Coordinates of C-alpha atoms and ligand atoms in Angstrom, one line a residue:
M1 CA 10.6 -7.9 -21.7
P2 CA 8.0 -5.2 -23.0
V3 CA 8.3 -2.2 -21.3
K4 CA 5.4 -0.9 -19.2
S5 CA 4.8 3.0 -19.8
K6 CA 1.7 2.9 -17.5
L7 CA 4.4 1.5 -14.6
G8 CA 6.1 4.5 -15.1
Q9 CA 9.0 2.2 -16.4
N10 CA 11.9 4.7 -17.6
F11 CA 15.1 2.9 -16.7
L12 CA 17.9 4.7 -15.5
V13 CA 21.1 4.5 -17.7
D14 CA 23.6 7.1 -16.7
T15 CA 25.9 5.2 -14.3
H16 CA 27.3 8.5 -13.2
A17 CA 23.9 9.3 -11.9
V18 CA 23.5 6.0 -10.0
E19 CA 26.8 7.1 -8.2
R20 CA 25.8 10.5 -7.1
I21 CA 22.0 9.4 -6.2
V22 CA 23.8 6.3 -3.7
A23 CA 26.1 9.0 -2.4
A24 CA 23.8 11.4 -1.4
L25 CA 22.6 9.1 1.3
G26 CA 25.9 9.2 3.1
E27 CA 27.5 6.2 4.8
L28 CA 25.6 3.1 4.0
S29 CA 27.5 0.4 6.0
G30 CA 25.3 -1.4 8.5
R31 CA 22.5 0.3 7.1
T32 CA 19.2 -1.0 5.4
V33 CA 17.9 0.9 2.6
A34 CA 14.3 0.7 1.0
E35 CA 14.4 1.1 -2.8
I36 CA 11.1 2.4 -4.5
G37 CA 10.6 0.6 -7.8
P38 CA 13.9 -1.0 -8.3
G39 CA 13.1 -2.0 -11.8
K40 CA 16.0 -4.2 -13.8
G41 CA 18.5 -3.1 -10.3
A42 CA 20.4 0.0 -11.9
I43 CA 20.5 1.6 -8.5
T44 CA 20.1 -1.7 -6.5
D45 CA 23.3 -2.6 -7.6
A46 CA 25.1 0.2 -6.4
L47 CA 23.2 0.3 -2.9
A48 CA 23.8 -3.7 -2.6
S49 CA 27.3 -3.1 -2.8
R50 CA 27.5 -0.4 0.2
A51 CA 24.6 -1.2 2.6
A52 CA 24.1 -4.3 4.8
Q53 CA 20.7 -5.0 3.3
V54 CA 18.4 -3.6 0.5
I55 CA 14.6 -4.1 0.2
A56 CA 13.6 -3.7 -3.1
I57 CA 9.8 -2.8 -3.7
E58 CA 8.5 -3.5 -7.3
L59 CA 5.1 -4.0 -8.2
D60 CA 5.9 -5.6 -11.8
R61 CA 6.1 -9.4 -11.4
E62 CA 8.5 -10.0 -14.3
L63 CA 10.8 -7.5 -13.1
A64 CA 10.7 -8.8 -9.5
A65 CA 11.5 -12.2 -10.6
G66 CA 14.5 -10.8 -12.7
L67 CA 16.1 -8.8 -9.5
R68 CA 15.6 -12.3 -7.5
K69 CA 17.6 -14.0 -10.2
K70 CA 20.4 -11.0 -10.1
F71 CA 21.0 -10.5 -6.3
A72 CA 21.7 -12.5 -3.6
P73 CA 18.8 -12.9 -1.2
D74 CA 20.7 -12.0 1.9
R75 CA 21.9 -8.4 0.2
V76 CA 18.7 -7.7 -1.5
T77 CA 15.3 -8.8 -0.4
V78 CA 12.7 -8.4 -3.5
V79 CA 9.4 -7.6 -2.1
E80 CA 7.0 -7.6 -5.3
Q81 CA 4.1 -5.3 -4.2
D82 CA 2.4 -1.9 -4.7
V83 CA 4.9 0.5 -2.4
L84 CA 2.1 2.2 -1.3
G85 CA 0.7 -0.6 0.9
F86 CA 4.1 -1.2 2.0
D87 CA 4.7 -1.5 5.9
F88 CA 8.0 0.5 6.3
A89 CA 7.3 0.6 10.0
T90 CA 7.6 -2.9 10.1
A91 CA 10.7 -3.0 8.0
A92 CA 12.5 -0.6 10.0
M93 CA 11.5 -2.6 13.2
Q94 CA 13.2 -5.7 11.7
A95 CA 16.5 -3.9 10.9
G96 CA 16.7 -2.4 14.3
R97 CA 17.1 1.3 12.8
K98 CA 15.3 3.9 10.9
L99 CA 15.6 2.9 7.2
A100 CA 17.4 4.7 4.1
V101 CA 15.1 5.2 1.0
A102 CA 16.1 5.7 -2.1
G103 CA 14.2 5.5 -6.0
N104 CA 14.0 6.7 -9.2
L105 CA 10.1 7.0 -8.8
P106 CA 7.0 5.7 -10.8
Y107 CA 6.0 9.3 -11.8
Y108 CA 2.5 8.7 -12.3
I109 CA 2.1 8.0 -8.4
T110 CA 4.8 10.6 -7.2
S111 CA 2.6 12.6 -4.8
P112 CA 0.8 9.4 -3.1
I113 CA 4.4 7.9 -2.5
L114 CA 5.7 11.6 -1.2
L115 CA 2.8 11.4 1.2
K116 CA 3.0 7.8 1.8
L117 CA 7.0 8.6 2.9
A118 CA 5.5 11.4 5.5
A119 CA 3.1 9.2 7.0
S120 CA 6.1 6.6 7.4
H121 CA 8.2 9.5 8.7
A122 CA 9.1 7.7 12.2
A123 CA 11.1 4.7 10.3
L124 CA 12.7 6.7 8.2
D125 CA 15.6 8.9 8.3
A126 CA 16.5 10.2 4.8
A127 CA 15.1 9.7 1.2
V128 CA 16.9 10.6 -2.2
V129 CA 14.7 10.2 -5.0
M130 CA 14.1 11.3 -8.3
V131 CA 11.0 12.8 -9.5
Q132 CA 10.0 14.8 -12.6
R133 CA 11.7 18.4 -12.6
E134 CA 8.4 20.4 -12.2
V135 CA 7.6 18.4 -9.1
A136 CA 11.1 18.8 -7.3
D137 CA 10.4 22.6 -8.1
R138 CA 7.2 22.5 -6.2
V139 CA 8.3 20.2 -3.4
T140 CA 11.4 22.4 -2.6
A141 CA 10.0 26.0 -3.4
A142 CA 10.3 28.5 -0.9
A143 CA 7.6 31.2 0.0
G144 CA 7.4 33.9 -2.6
S145 CA 8.0 31.6 -5.3
R146 CA 5.7 30.7 -8.2
D147 CA 5.8 27.0 -7.3
Y148 CA 5.7 27.5 -3.7
G149 CA 2.0 25.4 -2.6
A150 CA 0.4 23.1 -0.3
L151 CA 2.6 20.1 -1.7
S152 CA 5.8 22.2 -0.9
V153 CA 4.5 23.1 2.8
T154 CA 3.6 19.5 3.5
V155 CA 6.5 18.3 2.5
Q156 CA 8.7 20.5 4.1
M157 CA 6.9 20.0 7.3
Y158 CA 8.3 16.5 7.5
G159 CA 12.0 18.0 7.1
P160 CA 14.2 19.7 5.3
V161 CA 14.6 19.2 1.3
E162 CA 17.7 19.7 -0.8
R163 CA 17.6 19.7 -4.6
L164 CA 20.7 17.8 -5.7
F165 CA 20.7 17.6 -9.6
T166 CA 18.8 17.4 -12.9
L167 CA 18.9 15.0 -15.7
P168 CA 17.7 15.3 -19.4
P169 CA 15.3 12.3 -20.9
S170 CA 18.4 11.0 -22.7
A171 CA 19.7 9.6 -18.9
F172 CA 17.1 7.2 -19.3
S173 CA 15.9 4.2 -21.5
P174 CA 13.3 4.6 -23.0
P175 CA 13.5 8.3 -22.8
P176 CA 10.8 10.0 -21.0
E177 CA 9.0 13.3 -22.3
V178 CA 10.3 15.3 -18.7
H179 CA 13.6 16.3 -17.0
S180 CA 14.1 14.5 -14.0
T181 CA 15.5 16.1 -10.7
V182 CA 16.9 14.0 -7.4
F183 CA 16.1 15.6 -4.3
R184 CA 17.3 14.5 -0.8
W185 CA 14.7 14.9 2.3
R186 CA 15.8 14.3 5.6
F187 CA 12.9 13.4 8.1
A188 CA 12.5 15.7 11.0
P189 CA 9.2 16.9 11.4
R190 CA 8.3 20.1 12.6
F191 CA 4.9 19.9 13.9
A192 CA 5.8 20.4 17.8
E193 CA 8.2 23.0 17.2
L194 CA 5.8 25.2 15.4
G195 CA 2.8 24.1 17.9
V196 CA 0.5 22.7 15.5
E197 CA -1.5 19.5 15.2
E198 CA -0.7 17.5 12.2
E199 CA -3.8 16.7 10.3
G200 CA -5.4 19.9 11.2
F201 CA -2.7 21.7 10.2
L202 CA -2.2 19.9 6.5
R203 CA -6.3 20.5 6.0
F204 CA -5.8 24.0 6.9
V205 CA -2.7 24.2 4.5
R206 CA -4.9 22.7 1.4
Q207 CA -7.5 25.4 2.4
A208 CA -5.0 28.0 2.5
F209 CA -3.8 27.5 -1.0
A210 CA -6.9 26.3 -2.5
Q211 CA -7.3 29.2 -4.9
K212 CA -3.6 30.6 -5.0
R213 CA -4.6 34.0 -6.5
K214 CA -6.9 34.9 -3.8
T215 CA -5.6 36.4 -0.4
A216 CA -5.2 34.0 2.5
A217 CA -7.9 35.9 4.2
N218 CA -10.5 35.4 1.2
N219 CA -9.3 31.5 1.4
L220 CA -9.9 31.4 5.1
R221 CA -13.6 33.0 4.2
A222 CA -14.3 30.7 1.5
A223 CA -13.4 28.0 4.1
G224 CA -16.2 29.0 6.7
V225 CA -14.6 31.4 8.9
A226 CA -16.1 34.5 9.4
P227 CA -14.8 37.8 7.7
A228 CA -14.2 39.9 11.0
E229 CA -12.8 36.5 12.3
A230 CA -10.3 36.2 9.7
A231 CA -9.2 39.9 9.6
Q232 CA -8.5 39.4 13.3
V233 CA -6.7 36.3 13.1
M234 CA -4.5 37.4 10.3
S235 CA -3.7 40.7 12.6
H236 CA -3.3 38.6 15.7
A237 CA -0.6 36.2 14.0
G238 CA 1.2 39.5 12.7
I239 CA 0.3 38.9 8.6
D240 CA -0.6 41.7 6.4
A241 CA -4.4 41.2 5.4
R242 CA -3.8 41.3 1.9
A243 CA -0.9 38.6 2.0
R244 CA -1.4 35.6 -0.2
A245 CA -0.5 31.9 1.1
E246 CA 1.8 31.7 -1.4
E247 CA 3.8 34.3 0.3
L248 CA 3.6 32.7 3.8
P249 CA 6.8 30.7 5.1
L250 CA 5.8 27.5 7.2
E251 CA 6.3 29.6 10.6
A252 CA 3.6 32.2 9.3
L253 CA 1.3 29.5 8.3
A254 CA 1.9 28.0 11.6
A255 CA 1.3 31.0 13.4
L256 CA -2.1 31.5 11.4
W257 CA -3.0 28.0 12.3
R258 CA -2.2 28.6 16.0
Q259 CA -4.6 31.9 16.2
L260 CA -7.5 30.2 14.5
A261 CA -7.1 27.2 16.6
A262 CA -7.4 29.8 19.8
F263 CA -10.3 31.4 18.3
G264 CA -12.1 27.6 18.3
A265 CA -15.1 27.7 16.6
G266 CA -14.0 29.6 13.6
R267 CA -11.3 26.9 12.9
P268 CA -12.0 25.5 9.3
E269 CA -12.7 21.7 9.3
Ligands
SAM301 N1 14.8 2.3 -10.4 C1 14.5 1.8 -12.0 C2 15.9 2.5 -12.6 O1 16.2 3.9 -12.1 O2 16.3 1.9 -14.0 C3 13.5 1.8 -12.5 C4 12.9 3.4 -12.4 S1 11.3 3.4 -13.2 C5 11.2 5.0 -13.4 C6 10.1 3.2 -12.0 C7 9.8 1.4 -11.2 O3 8.3 1.5 -10.7 C8 9.5 0.6 -12.4 O4 10.5 -0.5 -12.4 C9 8.0 -0.1 -12.3 O5 7.7 -0.9 -12.4 C10 7.8 0.4 -10.7 N2 6.6 0.5 -10.2 C11 5.5 1.3 -10.9 N3 4.7 1.3 -9.9 C12 4.9 1.1 -8.6 C13 4.3 0.9 -7.0 N4 3.2 1.1 -7.3 N5 5.1 0.2 -6.4 C14 6.3 -0.3 -6.7 N6 6.9 -0.2 -8.1 C15 6.6 0.3 -9.1

């Protein structure tokens, strides 16, 4: 069967890595696991031997057919579709509890998949996923680091992330051009605790990081907040006027947003 590189098909051949991914999900007995991009079933096999049920979401028709042949349908439900359209909420309802998520992601749609998981957070408790190392650097970055940006804040607002381990290209067949890193994401959204409204705050975060080299105040001005108001909002939030967004942890960004919301009219749309 030809490998479809446009579908991000790099199959994991490191069996130790498979065990580590599955172990990172913790106790799986009685659980339902949604696996994103199961491919030929390298991770699926290990999941199926521990979980009550695996929902294997695979876009490639031939791979999906191969999985149906390989696994008993009562253990592994193969869903042939684009994961971006998968209804995690209904699957969790049918399972009777939140889903665990696993996957060696197709790298060409990593960010959309992470955003999809974030949007589906109410149906999920934890995800252990493999992404390109540079993406894991951004997702797990703390304030002050070069890699900290809108993706870090967006993902971390839905719960803590932990970098687990990195694999070289030789762990896959065919080998990709990049290193890969596995991280764990426990879904526990922070919007209520930080007093921010989800959609408006994430829009604000994208604006605040729009130009990383600019100060946060300058980015606010560029987003339409009057200069005097931007300065006042920063000072009310207890943030140095010269701070750049990449220096501000989630709590400080939330304080800024709350101040902007209190100012009302100046809030960027
Ligand atoms: N899990 C397998 C492994 O580790 O060996 C395969 C991982 S491979 C990096 C990514 C898999 O995602 C491929 O099987 C590919 O066909 C599948 N895929 C690509 N785009 C997809 C999409 N939009 N929805 C679901 N699966 C997709």
